[in-house]
Coordinates of C-alpha atoms in Angstrom, one line a residue:
Chain A
D179 CA -24.4 13.6 -61.1
I180 CA -21.0 15.0 -62.1
V181 CA -21.1 16.7 -65.5
M182 CA -18.0 16.3 -67.7
T183 CA -17.5 19.0 -70.3
Q184 CA -15.0 18.5 -73.1
T185 CA -13.5 21.1 -75.5
P186 CA -13.3 21.2 -78.4
L187 CA -15.9 18.8 -79.7
S188 CA -14.0 18.6 -83.0
S189 CA -10.3 18.9 -83.6
P190 CA -8.8 18.8 -87.1
V191 CA -5.1 18.2 -86.8
T192 CA -2.2 17.9 -89.3
L193 CA -0.3 14.6 -89.2
G194 CA 2.8 15.0 -87.1
Q195 CA 1.4 18.0 -85.2
P196 CA 0.3 18.0 -81.6
A197 CA -3.3 17.8 -80.4
S198 CA -4.8 18.8 -77.1
I199 CA -8.3 18.0 -75.6
S200 CA -9.6 19.6 -72.4
C201 CA -12.1 18.1 -69.9
R202 CA -13.7 20.0 -67.0
S203 CA -15.8 18.4 -64.3
S204 CA -18.6 20.1 -62.4
Q205 CA -17.0 19.1 -59.1
S206 CA -13.6 17.9 -57.8
L207 CA -12.6 14.4 -58.9
V208 CA -10.3 13.9 -55.9
H209 CA -11.4 10.8 -53.9
S210 CA -11.3 10.5 -50.2
D211 CA -8.5 7.9 -50.7
G212 CA -6.3 10.7 -52.2
N213 CA -6.5 9.5 -55.8
T214 CA -8.1 11.4 -58.7
Y215 CA -10.2 9.2 -60.8
L216 CA -10.1 10.7 -64.3
S217 CA -9.6 8.5 -67.3
W218 CA -9.3 9.1 -71.0
L219 CA -10.6 6.6 -73.6
Q220 CA -10.2 6.4 -77.3
Q221 CA -12.8 5.0 -79.7
R222 CA -11.6 4.4 -83.2
P223 CA -14.3 4.2 -86.0
G224 CA -16.3 1.0 -85.7
Q225 CA -14.5 -0.1 -82.6
P226 CA -15.3 -0.3 -78.9
P227 CA -13.6 2.3 -76.6
R228 CA -10.2 1.5 -75.3
L229 CA -8.5 2.9 -72.1
L230 CA -5.6 5.2 -72.8
I231 CA -5.0 7.1 -69.5
Y232 CA -6.2 6.4 -65.9
K233 CA -5.8 8.5 -62.7
I234 CA -5.1 11.7 -64.7
S235 CA -1.7 10.7 -66.1
N236 CA -1.0 7.0 -66.0
R237 CA -0.7 5.4 -69.5
F238 CA -2.5 2.0 -69.7
S239 CA -0.6 -1.0 -70.9
G240 CA 0.3 -0.8 -74.6
V241 CA -0.5 2.9 -75.0
P242 CA 2.1 4.8 -77.0
D243 CA 4.1 7.4 -75.1
R244 CA 2.9 10.1 -77.4
F245 CA -0.3 10.2 -75.3
S246 CA -0.1 12.0 -72.0
G247 CA -2.5 13.3 -69.4
S248 CA -2.3 16.1 -66.9
G249 CA -4.5 18.2 -64.7
A250 CA -5.9 18.3 -61.2
G251 CA -9.1 18.9 -59.3
T252 CA -11.6 19.7 -62.0
D253 CA -9.5 20.6 -65.1
F254 CA -7.7 17.9 -67.2
T255 CA -6.0 17.7 -70.5
L256 CA -5.1 14.9 -72.9
K257 CA -2.2 15.7 -75.2
I258 CA -1.0 13.8 -78.3
N259 CA 2.6 14.6 -79.1
R260 CA 2.6 14.0 -82.8
V261 CA -0.7 12.8 -84.3
E262 CA -0.6 9.7 -86.4
A263 CA -3.2 8.4 -88.8
E264 CA -4.3 5.7 -86.4
D265 CA -5.2 8.3 -83.7
V266 CA -8.3 9.3 -85.7
G267 CA -11.4 8.7 -83.6
V268 CA -13.4 10.1 -80.7
Y269 CA -11.8 10.7 -77.3
Y270 CA -13.8 10.6 -74.1
C271 CA -12.9 11.7 -70.5
M272 CA -14.6 9.7 -67.7
Q273 CA -14.9 10.2 -64.0
A274 CA -15.1 7.4 -61.5
V275 CA -14.8 9.3 -58.2
Q276 CA -18.5 8.7 -57.4
F277 CA -21.5 6.9 -58.8
P278 CA -23.0 7.3 -61.3
Y279 CA -19.9 7.3 -63.4
T280 CA -20.1 9.9 -66.2
F281 CA -18.5 10.6 -69.6
G282 CA -17.7 13.8 -71.5
Q283 CA -19.5 14.4 -74.8
G284 CA -16.6 13.2 -76.8
T285 CA -14.0 15.0 -79.0
K286 CA -13.7 13.9 -82.6
L287 CA -10.1 14.0 -83.8
E288 CA -9.7 14.1 -87.5
I289 CA -6.9 14.7 -89.9
K290 CA -6.8 18.0 -91.9
Chain B
Q64 CA -6.3 -13.3 -72.2
V65 CA -9.3 -11.4 -71.0
T66 CA -12.3 -11.3 -73.2
L67 CA -16.0 -10.2 -72.8
R68 CA -18.8 -10.9 -75.2
E69 CA -22.3 -9.3 -75.1
S70 CA -25.3 -11.3 -76.3
G71 CA -29.0 -10.6 -76.5
P72 CA -31.8 -9.7 -78.9
A73 CA -31.0 -7.3 -81.7
L74 CA -34.6 -6.1 -81.9
V75 CA -37.1 -5.5 -79.1
K76 CA -40.5 -3.9 -79.1
P77 CA -41.5 -0.8 -77.1
T78 CA -42.5 -1.6 -73.5
Q79 CA -40.7 -5.0 -73.6
T80 CA -37.9 -6.0 -71.2
L81 CA -34.4 -6.3 -72.6
T82 CA -32.1 -8.9 -71.2
L83 CA -28.4 -8.8 -72.1
T84 CA -25.7 -11.2 -71.1
C85 CA -22.0 -10.5 -70.8
T86 CA -20.0 -13.7 -70.9
F87 CA -16.4 -13.3 -69.9
S88 CA -13.2 -15.3 -69.7
G89 CA -9.7 -14.8 -68.4
F90 CA -10.7 -13.4 -65.0
S91 CA -13.1 -14.2 -62.2
L92 CA -15.7 -12.0 -60.4
S93 CA -15.7 -13.8 -57.1
L94 CA -14.9 -13.1 -53.5
N95 CA -11.2 -13.7 -54.0
T96 CA -10.9 -11.1 -56.8
S97 CA -11.3 -8.1 -54.6
G98 CA -11.7 -4.8 -56.5
M99 CA -12.8 -6.4 -59.8
F100 CA -16.1 -5.3 -61.5
V101 CA -18.1 -5.6 -64.7
T102 CA -19.9 -2.6 -66.0
W103 CA -22.4 -1.9 -68.7
I104 CA -22.2 1.2 -70.9
R105 CA -24.3 2.1 -74.0
Q106 CA -23.9 4.3 -77.0
P107 CA -26.8 5.5 -79.2
P108 CA -25.9 5.7 -82.9
G109 CA -23.6 8.6 -83.5
K110 CA -23.7 9.8 -79.9
A111 CA -21.7 9.7 -76.7
L112 CA -21.1 6.9 -74.2
E113 CA -23.6 6.6 -71.3
W114 CA -22.7 4.6 -68.2
L115 CA -25.5 2.3 -67.1
A116 CA -24.6 -0.1 -64.2
L117 CA -21.8 -1.9 -62.4
I118 CA -21.5 -5.0 -60.3
D119 CA -18.6 -5.6 -58.0
W120 CA -16.8 -8.8 -57.1
D121 CA -18.7 -8.8 -53.7
D122 CA -22.1 -8.3 -55.4
D123 CA -22.4 -4.6 -54.7
K124 CA -24.5 -2.9 -57.4
F125 CA -24.7 0.6 -58.7
Y126 CA -26.9 2.2 -61.3
S127 CA -27.4 5.3 -63.5
T128 CA -29.5 7.9 -61.7
S129 CA -31.9 8.4 -64.6
L130 CA -32.3 4.7 -65.4
K131 CA -32.1 3.1 -62.0
N132 CA -35.8 2.3 -61.8
R133 CA -35.6 0.3 -65.0
L134 CA -32.3 -1.5 -64.6
S135 CA -31.2 -4.6 -62.8
I136 CA -27.7 -6.2 -62.8
S137 CA -26.7 -9.6 -61.5
K138 CA -23.9 -12.1 -61.8
D139 CA -23.5 -15.8 -62.1
T140 CA -20.0 -16.5 -60.8
S141 CA -20.0 -20.1 -61.8
E142 CA -20.9 -19.3 -65.4
N143 CA -18.7 -16.2 -65.6
Q144 CA -21.7 -14.1 -66.7
V145 CA -23.2 -10.8 -65.9
V146 CA -26.8 -10.1 -66.8
L147 CA -28.4 -6.7 -67.4
T148 CA -32.1 -6.2 -67.6
M149 CA -33.8 -3.0 -68.7
T150 CA -37.6 -2.8 -68.5
N151 CA -40.1 -0.7 -70.5
M152 CA -37.9 -0.3 -73.5
D153 CA -38.4 2.7 -75.7
P154 CA -37.0 3.7 -79.2
V155 CA -34.7 6.2 -77.4
D156 CA -33.0 3.1 -75.9
T157 CA -31.7 2.1 -79.3
A158 CA -28.0 1.8 -78.8
T159 CA -24.9 -0.4 -78.9
Y160 CA -24.6 -1.9 -75.4
Y161 CA -21.1 -2.7 -74.1
C162 CA -19.9 -4.6 -71.1
A163 CA -16.4 -4.1 -69.8
R164 CA -14.2 -5.3 -66.9
G165 CA -12.6 -3.0 -64.4
Y166 CA -10.8 -2.6 -61.1
R167 CA -11.7 0.0 -58.5
Y168 CA -9.9 -0.6 -55.2
Y169 CA -7.5 2.4 -54.4
D170 CA -7.2 2.5 -58.2
F171 CA -9.4 2.6 -61.2
W172 CA -9.2 1.3 -64.7
I173 CA -11.6 -0.2 -67.2
D174 CA -10.3 -2.6 -69.7
P175 CA -11.0 -4.5 -71.9
W176 CA -14.4 -3.8 -73.5
G177 CA -16.6 -6.2 -75.4
Q178 CA -17.3 -5.6 -79.0
G179 CA -20.8 -4.4 -78.1
T180 CA -24.2 -5.5 -79.3
L181 CA -26.6 -3.3 -81.2
V182 CA -30.2 -3.2 -79.8
T183 CA -32.9 -1.6 -81.8
V184 CA -36.2 -0.7 -80.2
S185 CA -39.0 -0.6 -82.8
S186 CA -42.5 -1.9 -83.2

């Protein structure tokens, strides 16, 4: 199984400041079709997860443009330009290049 | 509008079999919706997400490595339902169980998710 490792596990951020979360996979997430199947999900308190970013850097429908994803191969980053109060929650990376799909441990974003 | 709703028992006893149903609307999981899938994911209280199983539009099925001997996923296209069964339940299986829709043909996205159903395993 592919292991997904996120850092940090907790990220206190000041409102209006940027935040960054890293995700590393134990093997390449490049599929034989040429795509890289790395997604980022947000889980607000008491809510189900919601897709933010798919295929490294594609923002899903309705996701604010302050969220961006980057990376390649085995190293990926989610960045939030200017953190807002509604961004509080846990962020997960997820790989879908091979079964079984796997998630990172989650990074808790909180306001200082 | 696409929606999914999980249903099943809130409490099961150790060694029992859990049966969860995901009832969805706004899309189809049939042979003419190539690429579409429904997947199950769980989350123990205060812990991370764990992927469990997936069923494709063409009835292909995939399972978690550690749980594959205990899981079974199936679909009823006419009823717009996907059923997950997990045998030999244990207290460590206490979690919120989510179903979600996705697409995985030369692309991959997973949205939306159901609200989840909390299953407690206790005698």
